[in-house]
XYZ file of C-alpha atoms in Angstrom:
699
model
C 15.163 -29.406 -1.012
C 14.757 -27.886 -4.796
C 11.366 -26.346 -6.575
C 12.220 -28.841 -9.044
C 11.343 -31.793 -5.657
C 7.833 -29.849 -5.276
C 6.078 -30.340 -8.968
C 5.417 -33.697 -10.592
C 4.594 -32.903 -13.643
C 0.693 -34.214 -15.573
C -1.130 -32.955 -13.075
C 0.083 -35.508 -10.018
C 2.440 -33.500 -7.685
C 2.325 -33.280 -4.456
C 2.637 -29.499 -2.364
C 5.699 -30.126 0.548
C 6.594 -27.871 3.155
C 9.205 -26.109 1.973
C 12.238 -26.223 5.307
C 14.615 -23.921 5.882
C 17.243 -23.648 8.863
C 17.340 -19.556 8.930
C 13.575 -18.248 8.804
C 14.725 -14.774 9.454
C 12.948 -12.587 12.550
C 12.540 -9.310 9.657
C 10.615 -10.223 6.467
C 10.458 -6.819 4.459
C 9.226 -4.226 6.902
C 8.566 -6.258 9.134
C 9.384 -8.801 11.567
C 8.482 -12.235 10.374
C 5.432 -13.610 12.298
C 5.220 -17.445 12.168
C 2.366 -19.981 13.940
C 3.033 -22.204 16.776
C 4.159 -25.498 14.323
C 8.076 -25.999 15.791
C 9.019 -28.196 13.783
C 8.121 -26.422 9.968
C 6.696 -22.908 11.245
C 4.674 -21.214 8.096
C 4.846 -17.890 7.355
C 1.525 -15.689 8.905
C 0.337 -12.090 8.063
C 1.863 -9.532 10.261
C -1.820 -7.482 9.623
C -4.466 -8.904 7.836
C -4.838 -8.093 4.399
C -7.257 -5.908 4.584
C -5.754 -3.333 6.933
C -2.496 -4.082 5.084
C -4.111 -2.823 2.113
C -6.214 -0.272 2.994
C -2.589 1.255 4.491
C -1.548 0.851 0.993
C -4.464 2.820 -0.555
C -4.143 5.348 1.780
C -1.104 6.052 0.908
C -1.284 5.770 -2.428
C -4.987 8.184 -2.439
C -2.952 10.941 -1.309
C -0.330 11.542 -4.075
C -0.587 14.617 -5.513
C -1.751 15.496 -8.372
C -0.681 17.355 -11.334
C -1.527 20.169 -13.549
C -3.571 18.370 -16.220
C -5.510 16.626 -12.790
C -3.430 13.009 -13.019
C -2.139 11.303 -9.196
C 1.299 10.715 -10.283
C 1.515 7.134 -10.081
C -1.150 7.640 -13.031
C 1.577 8.786 -15.304
C 4.727 7.783 -13.478
C 5.840 4.516 -13.557
C 8.850 4.984 -11.714
C 8.441 7.368 -8.481
C 9.964 7.076 -5.369
C 8.316 7.193 -1.831
C 7.699 10.716 -2.639
C 5.459 10.327 -5.629
C 8.625 12.175 -7.622
C 9.798 10.267 -10.851
C 13.333 8.763 -11.090
C 13.017 8.010 -14.973
C 10.875 9.191 -16.885
C 9.730 6.487 -19.709
C 6.527 5.143 -18.998
C 4.257 2.081 -19.223
C 0.778 3.591 -19.410
C -1.445 0.453 -20.896
C -0.870 -2.104 -18.514
C 0.541 0.610 -15.492
C -2.975 1.800 -15.864
C -5.250 -1.328 -17.288
C -4.406 -3.030 -14.786
C -4.561 0.040 -12.361
C -8.446 0.276 -13.050
C -9.107 -3.161 -12.695
C -7.312 -3.009 -9.137
C -9.668 0.359 -8.078
C -12.867 -0.885 -9.359
C -12.247 -4.661 -7.276
C -11.481 -2.295 -4.808
C -14.568 0.087 -5.116
C -16.651 -3.032 -4.740
C -14.811 -4.752 -1.876
C -15.524 -1.628 0.483
C -19.033 -1.669 -0.612
C -18.614 0.623 -3.628
C -18.774 3.570 -0.817
C -15.241 5.259 -1.457
C -16.102 7.940 -3.926
C -11.876 8.547 -4.345
C -10.951 5.141 -5.057
C -13.334 5.171 -8.172
C -12.656 8.796 -9.077
C -8.999 7.448 -9.372
C -10.015 4.593 -11.731
C -11.504 7.105 -13.964
C -8.569 9.728 -14.302
C -6.063 6.318 -15.222
C -9.279 6.154 -18.297
C -9.040 9.972 -18.734
C -5.434 9.327 -19.821
C -5.445 6.111 -21.898
C -8.045 8.069 -23.510
C -6.731 11.458 -24.157
C -2.870 11.632 -23.659
C -2.256 7.499 -24.744
C -2.629 6.471 -28.070
C -0.651 6.449 -31.637
C -1.470 9.206 -34.034
C -4.599 8.827 -35.625
C -2.779 6.534 -38.922
C -1.025 4.351 -40.124
C -2.162 -0.148 -39.671
C -2.921 0.981 -35.609
C -4.508 5.243 -35.938
C -5.581 6.074 -31.959
C -4.318 2.808 -30.432
C -3.334 2.312 -26.425
C 0.493 2.672 -26.556
C 2.642 0.341 -24.195
C 4.814 3.315 -23.920
C 6.033 6.572 -23.597
C 7.804 9.516 -21.662
C 5.905 11.039 -19.012
C 6.103 14.704 -19.644
C 4.349 13.808 -23.118
C 0.615 14.838 -22.495
C -0.080 13.570 -25.310
C 2.627 10.524 -25.575
C 4.373 10.802 -28.686
C 6.792 8.585 -28.655
C 7.644 5.296 -27.054
C 10.304 4.110 -24.559
C 12.286 1.301 -23.286
C 12.749 -1.725 -26.127
C 10.041 -0.249 -27.966
C 11.768 2.607 -28.618
C 14.997 0.390 -29.970
C 12.155 -0.401 -32.563
C 11.206 3.184 -33.502
C 8.621 5.738 -31.779
C 6.067 4.834 -32.816
C 6.238 1.514 -32.006
C 3.538 -0.070 -30.027
C 2.840 -4.065 -28.291
C -0.489 -5.226 -29.907
C -1.480 -7.312 -26.695
C -1.454 -3.832 -24.042
C -4.801 -2.293 -26.121
C -6.768 -5.893 -25.224
C -5.153 -4.861 -21.755
C -6.149 -0.803 -21.975
C -9.016 -1.833 -24.139
C -10.803 -4.694 -21.849
C -10.479 -2.410 -18.703
C -12.283 0.710 -19.612
C -15.074 -1.502 -20.582
C -15.049 -2.640 -16.429
C -14.977 0.535 -15.923
C -17.464 2.208 -19.027
C -19.879 -0.308 -16.549
C -19.302 1.479 -13.641
C -19.344 4.656 -15.053
C -21.235 5.107 -18.261
C -19.034 7.131 -19.545
C -18.586 6.463 -23.472
C -15.745 7.808 -23.823
C -14.241 4.132 -21.793
C -16.329 2.497 -24.924
C -15.655 4.431 -27.231
C -11.619 3.902 -27.131
C -12.525 0.083 -26.350
C -14.736 -0.327 -29.154
C -12.003 0.968 -31.253
C -9.318 -0.731 -30.400
C -11.207 -3.844 -30.327
C -11.120 -3.241 -33.824
C -8.092 -2.316 -35.158
C -7.326 -5.473 -33.326
C -9.492 -7.554 -35.375
C -7.932 -5.761 -38.528
C -4.597 -6.465 -37.979
C -5.290 -10.061 -36.704
C -3.613 -12.934 -38.874
C -3.993 -16.881 -38.801
C -1.939 -18.143 -35.552
C -0.026 -21.512 -35.543
C 2.603 -23.391 -33.811
C 5.103 -20.398 -34.074
C 3.066 -17.757 -34.887
C 0.326 -16.053 -32.757
C -2.318 -13.865 -34.194
C -0.677 -10.293 -33.116
C 3.103 -9.638 -33.621
C 4.909 -9.283 -29.919
C 5.505 -5.636 -31.047
C 4.609 -3.076 -34.539
C 5.187 -0.100 -35.801
C 1.924 2.061 -36.262
C 2.374 3.237 -38.254
C 4.325 0.891 -41.218
C 2.967 -2.532 -40.034
C 6.099 -3.215 -39.584
C 6.547 -5.960 -36.474
C 9.132 -8.333 -34.517
C 8.514 -11.362 -32.231
C 5.722 -14.198 -34.027
C 5.273 -14.973 -30.976
C 3.082 -13.079 -28.041
C 2.170 -14.698 -25.129
C -0.661 -12.326 -23.359
C -3.864 -12.984 -25.112
C -6.228 -13.692 -22.532
C -6.386 -9.716 -22.535
C -7.161 -9.445 -25.812
C -10.094 -12.592 -25.531
C -12.097 -10.477 -22.973
C -11.917 -7.669 -24.185
C -13.986 -9.446 -27.322
C -15.348 -11.310 -25.333
C -16.967 -8.378 -23.593
C -18.160 -6.383 -26.609
C -19.836 -9.467 -27.204
C -21.476 -10.099 -23.765
C -22.696 -6.517 -24.975
C -24.274 -7.238 -27.835
C -21.566 -7.239 -30.690
C -21.523 -9.972 -32.420
C -18.963 -8.011 -35.055
C -16.227 -9.331 -33.068
C -17.244 -13.593 -32.475
C -15.209 -14.385 -35.652
C -12.371 -12.987 -34.420
C -13.264 -13.850 -31.097
C -13.672 -17.735 -31.846
C -10.571 -17.984 -34.043
C -8.255 -16.412 -30.926
C -10.012 -19.024 -28.800
C -9.185 -21.625 -30.820
C -5.636 -20.926 -31.115
C -5.314 -20.492 -27.384
C -6.879 -24.341 -27.103
C -5.578 -25.853 -29.845
C -2.019 -23.978 -30.234
C -0.803 -22.473 -27.394
C -2.132 -24.974 -24.320
C -0.443 -27.236 -25.677
C 2.992 -25.683 -26.554
C 6.360 -27.475 -25.256
C 7.903 -25.839 -22.140
C 11.426 -25.623 -24.112
C 12.178 -21.792 -24.923
C 11.919 -22.900 -29.172
C 8.633 -23.316 -29.034
C 6.639 -22.126 -26.578
C 3.716 -20.171 -26.562
C 3.797 -18.470 -23.458
C 6.906 -16.142 -24.027
C 7.489 -11.780 -24.514
C 5.289 -9.758 -22.594
C 7.161 -7.658 -21.102
C 7.944 -3.997 -22.329
C 11.795 -4.088 -21.448
C 12.855 -7.257 -23.130
C 12.812 -8.274 -26.272
C 14.291 -11.712 -26.193
C 11.538 -14.047 -28.595
C 12.101 -16.620 -26.740
C 11.990 -14.974 -23.623
C 9.374 -17.125 -21.883
C 6.897 -15.596 -18.860
C 4.465 -16.031 -16.035
C 2.069 -12.772 -16.469
C 0.366 -14.704 -19.152
C -0.234 -18.662 -18.526
C -0.867 -17.462 -14.873
C -3.768 -15.059 -16.617
C -5.185 -17.343 -19.083
C -5.602 -19.472 -15.759
C -7.344 -16.632 -14.316
C -10.220 -16.409 -16.860
C -10.246 -20.795 -17.391
C -11.732 -20.036 -13.670
C -13.927 -17.796 -14.020
C -15.385 -19.214 -17.087
C -15.042 -22.724 -16.613
C -17.038 -24.816 -19.088
C -18.719 -21.719 -20.543
C -15.355 -21.560 -21.999
C -13.644 -24.836 -21.440
C -15.066 -28.036 -20.865
C -11.152 -28.884 -20.096
C -10.528 -25.784 -18.295
C -9.902 -27.535 -14.444
C -6.791 -29.080 -16.756
C -5.852 -26.035 -18.913
C -6.014 -23.773 -15.965
C -3.766 -26.426 -13.597
C -1.107 -26.783 -16.405
C -1.343 -22.768 -16.758
C -0.620 -22.617 -13.118
C 2.842 -25.776 -12.778
C 3.957 -24.017 -15.965
C 4.803 -20.282 -13.939
C 6.066 -23.153 -10.412
C 7.667 -25.012 -12.557
C 9.865 -22.354 -14.249
C 9.863 -20.199 -12.156
C 8.771 -21.166 -8.417
C 11.276 -20.317 -5.825
C 10.716 -21.113 -2.229
C 11.120 -19.129 0.053
C 10.762 -19.307 4.893
C 8.139 -20.455 6.456
C 6.325 -22.793 3.579
C 6.384 -19.530 1.599
C 6.608 -20.460 -2.226
C 7.292 -17.463 -4.793
C 7.193 -17.034 -8.534
C 9.417 -15.461 -10.680
C 8.837 -13.302 -13.512
C 10.421 -14.332 -16.448
C 13.257 -16.212 -18.229
C 15.387 -13.034 -18.440
C 14.823 -11.721 -14.945
C 13.281 -14.922 -12.345
C 13.082 -11.703 -10.360
C 9.554 -12.598 -7.640
C 8.165 -8.815 -8.942
C 5.450 -7.528 -6.642
C 2.972 -8.319 -9.999
C 3.668 -11.450 -10.997
C 4.375 -12.719 -7.167
C 0.498 -11.952 -6.042
C -0.482 -13.148 -9.291
C 0.091 -16.845 -8.505
C -1.666 -16.076 -5.045
C -4.539 -14.443 -6.193
C -4.846 -17.349 -8.904
C -4.208 -20.037 -6.170
C -6.850 -18.716 -4.371
C -8.298 -19.028 -7.030
C -8.290 -22.665 -8.366
C -8.251 -24.123 -4.786
C -12.148 -22.367 -3.994
C -12.711 -23.642 -7.711
C -12.206 -27.374 -6.544
C -8.432 -27.107 -7.841
C -6.947 -28.691 -3.905
C -5.925 -28.212 -0.162
C -1.815 -27.087 -1.315
C -3.360 -24.709 -3.461
C -5.250 -23.010 -0.656
C -1.437 -23.631 1.929
C 0.720 -21.794 -1.429
C -2.102 -19.611 -2.049
C -2.475 -17.983 1.707
C 1.004 -18.576 2.466
C 2.312 -16.393 -0.561
C -0.015 -13.463 -0.301
C 0.695 -13.148 3.265
C 4.449 -12.933 2.405
C 2.774 -9.891 0.143
C 2.354 -8.116 2.929
C 5.823 -7.894 4.589
C 6.818 -5.505 1.927
C 4.145 -3.241 2.262
C 4.712 -0.572 5.414
C 3.215 0.755 7.526
C 2.238 4.094 6.586
C 1.308 2.215 3.282
C 4.618 2.402 0.899
C 5.099 -0.557 -0.976
C 8.344 -2.611 -2.736
C 7.685 -3.585 -6.226
C 10.686 -6.386 -5.348
C 9.082 -8.531 -3.592
C 11.140 -11.945 -3.488
C 14.097 -11.382 -0.420
C 13.067 -11.050 2.976
C 16.183 -8.955 3.056
C 15.214 -6.951 -0.132
C 13.897 -3.278 0.208
C 13.037 -0.368 -2.026
C 10.521 2.335 -1.324
C 8.540 2.739 -4.495
C 9.754 1.738 -7.789
C 7.663 -0.601 -10.794
C 4.435 1.479 -10.253
C 2.868 -1.990 -11.639
C 4.794 -4.399 -9.576
C 4.698 -2.288 -6.558
C 1.232 -1.250 -6.685
C -1.464 -1.730 -10.258
C -0.994 -5.268 -11.198
C -0.704 -5.680 -7.294
C -4.606 -4.631 -6.009
C -6.586 -6.722 -7.800
C -4.991 -9.846 -6.854
C -5.902 -9.136 -3.405
C -9.527 -8.971 -3.777
C -9.812 -11.824 -6.153
C -8.125 -14.152 -3.582
C -10.407 -12.267 -0.849
C -13.597 -12.997 -3.319
C -12.629 -17.064 -3.586
C -11.647 -17.079 0.226
C -13.082 -13.698 2.164
C -12.337 -15.278 5.552
C -8.442 -15.100 4.385
C -9.223 -10.749 4.647
C -8.758 -11.027 8.410
C -7.392 -15.200 8.908
C -4.428 -16.108 10.552
C -4.359 -19.583 8.970
C -5.423 -20.563 5.546
C -8.575 -22.473 7.815
C -10.147 -19.486 8.372
C -10.753 -20.065 11.963
C -8.435 -17.878 13.522
C -8.104 -14.539 13.041
C -5.024 -12.447 12.231
C -3.828 -9.160 14.749
C -4.581 -6.301 13.473
C -1.780 -3.869 14.187
C -3.311 -0.518 14.913
C -0.615 2.609 16.107
C -2.024 2.595 19.516
C -2.512 0.642 22.646
C -5.931 0.359 24.426
C -6.331 2.789 26.752
C -5.753 1.378 30.061
C -8.873 3.876 32.284
C -12.055 2.124 29.983
C -12.897 3.832 26.037
C -10.743 7.159 26.885
C -7.245 7.812 26.142
C -5.921 9.796 29.446
C -2.978 12.679 28.284
C -1.891 13.958 31.327
C -1.059 18.006 30.634
C 2.441 18.573 31.427
C 2.255 15.318 33.668
C 0.695 15.051 36.883
C 1.290 17.993 38.137
C -0.856 19.224 40.564
C 1.534 20.039 43.283
C 4.755 19.402 41.291
C 6.733 21.085 39.726
C 5.065 20.929 35.800
C 7.198 19.160 32.822
C 9.476 17.109 35.532
C 10.933 13.861 35.546
C 8.667 13.778 39.107
C 5.449 14.802 36.984
C 5.663 12.864 34.222
C 6.543 9.156 37.184
C 2.892 10.953 38.694
C 1.218 10.059 35.053
C 3.022 6.570 34.693
C 1.628 6.065 38.546
C -1.442 7.315 38.093
C -1.310 5.176 34.922
C -2.404 7.156 32.470
C -2.172 6.885 29.062
C 0.306 9.934 27.336
C 2.309 12.601 29.285
C 2.584 16.023 26.954
C 6.051 17.340 27.424
C 7.571 20.331 25.312
C 10.294 21.317 23.555
C 12.518 23.392 22.963
C 16.324 24.180 21.945
C 18.853 24.419 24.779
C 22.264 27.387 23.333
C 24.120 24.059 22.851
C 21.892 22.125 20.796
C 20.164 19.840 22.676
C 16.337 19.821 23.087
C 15.055 20.651 26.903
C 10.941 20.332 28.314
C 9.844 23.411 29.597
C 6.926 24.806 28.445
C 7.134 28.483 28.078
C 9.593 29.708 25.576
C 11.418 31.065 28.373
C 12.435 30.644 32.458
C 10.688 33.798 34.067
C 7.627 31.528 35.601
C 9.855 27.797 36.837
C 12.632 29.731 38.799
C 13.538 31.905 41.807
C 15.431 35.052 40.768
C 16.360 33.962 37.196
C 15.499 35.152 33.775
C 15.991 34.631 30.175
C 15.231 32.679 27.415
C 15.469 28.977 27.044
C 17.539 29.123 23.821
C 20.014 31.874 25.694
C 21.309 28.949 27.646
C 23.425 26.033 28.378
C 22.338 22.605 28.486
C 24.621 22.248 31.537
C 23.497 25.440 32.876
C 20.094 24.820 32.776
C 20.141 21.921 35.138
C 21.690 24.284 37.701
C 18.935 25.990 37.541
C 15.932 24.706 40.222
C 12.731 24.576 38.717
C 11.088 22.898 41.843
C 11.555 26.263 44.702
C 8.856 27.527 43.706
C 6.165 24.353 43.812
C 6.763 23.898 47.323
C 10.149 22.882 49.678
C 9.499 19.552 48.881
C 10.745 19.508 45.398
C 14.065 22.130 46.119
C 16.560 20.784 43.425
C 13.941 19.591 40.679
C 15.849 19.824 37.653
C 14.466 20.685 33.802
C 14.726 17.367 31.990
C 16.534 16.419 28.389
C 14.351 14.478 26.147
C 16.771 11.753 26.959
C 15.503 11.662 31.029
C 12.257 11.749 30.261
C 12.530 8.958 27.091
C 14.400 6.899 29.495
C 11.813 6.894 32.539
C 8.442 6.441 29.999
C 10.107 3.514 27.601
C 7.941 0.982 28.166
C 5.466 2.890 30.949
C 3.708 5.507 28.718
C 3.332 7.207 25.562
C 4.742 10.442 25.233
C 2.256 13.404 23.519
C 5.242 15.822 22.555
C 3.797 18.903 22.242
C 6.725 21.164 19.342
C 7.065 23.731 20.555
C 9.871 25.061 18.005
C 10.906 22.713 14.644
C 13.089 20.347 15.991
C 11.334 17.426 13.806
C 15.013 16.333 12.527
C 17.208 16.268 15.733
C 14.005 14.796 17.911
C 13.949 12.204 15.382
C 17.808 11.094 15.665
C 17.412 11.000 19.584
C 13.964 8.648 19.108
C 15.360 6.359 17.266
C 18.336 5.510 19.612
C 15.396 4.674 22.216
C 13.404 2.630 18.994
C 10.807 4.762 20.039
C 9.164 6.282 17.384
C 5.498 4.337 17.407
C 4.972 5.682 21.552
C 5.183 9.580 20.828
C 2.566 11.115 19.028
C 3.696 14.474 18.015
C 1.077 17.679 18.547
C 1.467 19.683 15.111
C -1.038 22.593 13.668
C -2.015 21.664 9.941
C -1.042 24.917 9.573
C 2.477 23.601 9.861
C 1.880 21.621 7.128
C 6.118 21.586 5.913
C 6.489 20.155 9.274
C 4.947 17.638 8.919
C 5.751 16.524 6.283
C 9.206 17.084 7.615
C 8.429 14.086 9.498
C 6.171 11.793 7.452
C 9.732 11.641 5.353
C 11.785 11.382 8.212
C 9.922 8.752 10.365
C 7.625 6.547 9.000
C 6.624 5.306 12.081
C 6.013 8.910 13.939
C 2.683 9.287 14.370
C 1.492 12.803 13.506
C -1.276 14.410 15.466
C -2.336 17.432 13.327
C -4.685 19.779 14.564
C -6.773 21.000 12.016
C -8.783 23.796 13.635
C -12.081 23.868 12.620
C -13.888 20.857 11.304
C -14.027 21.882 8.221
C -10.671 22.047 8.083
C -10.565 18.333 8.448
C -10.788 16.306 5.076
C -7.932 18.372 2.938
C -5.519 17.179 6.524
C -7.403 13.490 5.786
C -6.421 13.788 1.792
C -2.115 14.644 2.943
C -1.920 13.640 5.353
C -4.095 9.713 6.731
C -3.433 10.562 10.365
C -4.871 7.963 13.377
C -4.714 10.421 15.071
C -5.696 14.801 15.310
C -6.112 16.835 18.136
C -8.463 19.699 18.621
C -9.395 22.094 21.863
C -13.352 22.633 23.123
C -13.650 25.886 20.636
C -13.841 23.693 17.865
C -14.847 19.966 19.469
C -18.350 18.820 18.281
C -20.445 15.531 18.188
C -20.243 16.573 14.261
C -16.062 17.070 14.853
C -15.495 13.359 16.065
C -17.486 11.650 13.570
C -16.141 13.654 10.430
C -12.628 12.493 12.249
C -14.042 8.980 12.386
C -15.306 8.550 9.092
C -11.249 9.588 7.873
C -9.855 6.425 10.517
C -8.836 9.368 12.596
C -9.129 9.427 16.749
C -9.897 12.657 18.604
C -7.742 13.831 21.076
C -9.233 17.151 22.596
C -8.083 19.758 25.354
C -9.856 20.327 28.140
C -11.511 23.226 28.920
C -12.646 24.077 32.077
C -11.916 20.250 33.578
C -14.876 20.176 35.044
C -17.262 16.439 35.280
C -19.872 17.479 33.327
C -17.543 19.169 30.359
C -14.958 15.427 30.761
C -19.318 14.240 30.229
C -20.204 16.015 27.096
C -16.112 15.100 25.742
C -16.869 11.131 26.050
C -20.843 11.535 24.826
C -19.521 13.012 22.086
C -17.034 10.096 20.683
C -13.688 11.841 21.513
C -11.105 9.402 21.923
C -8.870 11.378 24.480
C -8.830 14.237 27.324
C -6.160 15.723 27.854
C -6.100 16.840 31.573
C -4.337 19.366 33.974
C -6.104 16.585 36.802
C -5.270 13.500 35.138
C -6.348 12.037 39.229
C -9.076 13.651 38.935
C -10.453 11.951 35.550
C -9.141 8.273 36.156
C -11.050 8.233 38.875
C -14.325 10.143 37.325
C -14.172 7.625 33.792
C -13.575 4.743 36.919
C -16.653 5.556 39.186
C -18.689 6.521 35.205
C -18.559 2.288 34.374
C -19.814 1.305 37.364
């Protein structure tokens, strides 16, 4: 079945379920989840949209800040999974303009409580005002640049295909995007610098506006900001200039009234009525890396549809007909079927791949149109498309910019396609259909499963961690102690890892074997694994444990896999070596890594080498929690009774981290206090007694 068969033009198309004989088991970074329809299974999200977006935002909010005060993705377009650039060209207006819109909408969605989100939006605005303008000369003075070089503060030259025409070349429509975004930021922050740049962009646009017709848009696509020489008679993205003018008029600046009316008249009478063929289409030219003057795109018509749906009759009595016309243009020319009933939308004639910005734009606009009475078929399109998009958000929040192929991935890429032109689309869809934030189906009646890093505790609400195994009367850190913890129904066993002389990894708490072996001394690192395996660590505990041996990490993983989690105490810096072994057993999600926050280098190494692995930093005092959260965003942190308090736990929970604490006295009174403070897990030397206490406490 082809995409063309899905569309019957002139507003009479019927959405049909796409049939795929091959339903991939994995999409993006996740195992694919389908509904129960055996005949034509449909894709559902791998976790809730809300949860996926939170992961993505948390990863971006951890980005490093440069010497100018900007997070990396505020001034870098081509960024990898380590927040590092791999190209030096940059698209400031689109990336930060859409980023401001995204961050303001996410801030609002989360109840306007996350000050960090708003601060990043302000940093994006600061960049546009302070770093991204043309020189104060020529026909477009102090006007927001569409491209630049990331090492320039402020920007001094154009980049990408703009640079082919000269160092001062800009794209007028991008000034509209930046101006509108800055106005939205001004409304929230009341920072006049944002307003001043926005109205300046608008006045420069008015000054350079020309008469549009069927072959000419009111502004050309590219212009030399100094000389006024231009290239590209048809520029497709006029809607953000219209938004800019409308917003200023609403704020009382009537000077833009005539220009606004002329612009809207051109959109209504020329752009919306132009034929689809490339020679005469007016949805052409938007992307900075392309020069073909007949290059149609889906971004401009879909964003026009978004504005029509938002404003309805106040903008256009025929808003519904025109919005559907724009949506159909995108699907007919750039739509593509994907498994599970998904329709993705590609970007442009010269690159029909479904990049993240355009693909999520389609999902958002379809959702808005459905909510505005556009029909059930748009509900299905929107929900499946954006559920598909969640599969390109990794568990740790890293994202992929190209979202069209289920088997194609890279960490990072074009940042507006990864992030800044994506978040606001989810926000618009959730605003249109709020239940979709947590839904498994488009009717919103069944909630999606929130993927968590931890199973529920086995003994009430508290995780029981058996310190060195359940070792009362049993040799500690032995397979027997770990098996006893499994038999007791503990949640985790704590193990200590050290390296042998021949590079193998074993579980021994002390650096020497002196405490464990009769008549033998020496450091663990001076023995080979084979030599350690000859030593009896059970005789000192009791004759019944004679011939108990030191276990290798492989022995422990084989025993614990599928039965109990592992609390790994990293006694030596063995991150790469341990990951290589853990990967073989597919136990990344079953192990938490205790690493003091003072060893942040090890935590960063762990995150870099294993995105599925779960670092558990120990911040020490409560005052350090926020900084640890900023750098790592851990799902769990460790503490001890010297630092634990009710306030400590509340601070950790505020930052979405569980707290596991080492007991000190191991008494019922201490356990009661720990639980009353809201702590999530207790590491104990007497797991049997703790479990019995928890059972009696529930009665």
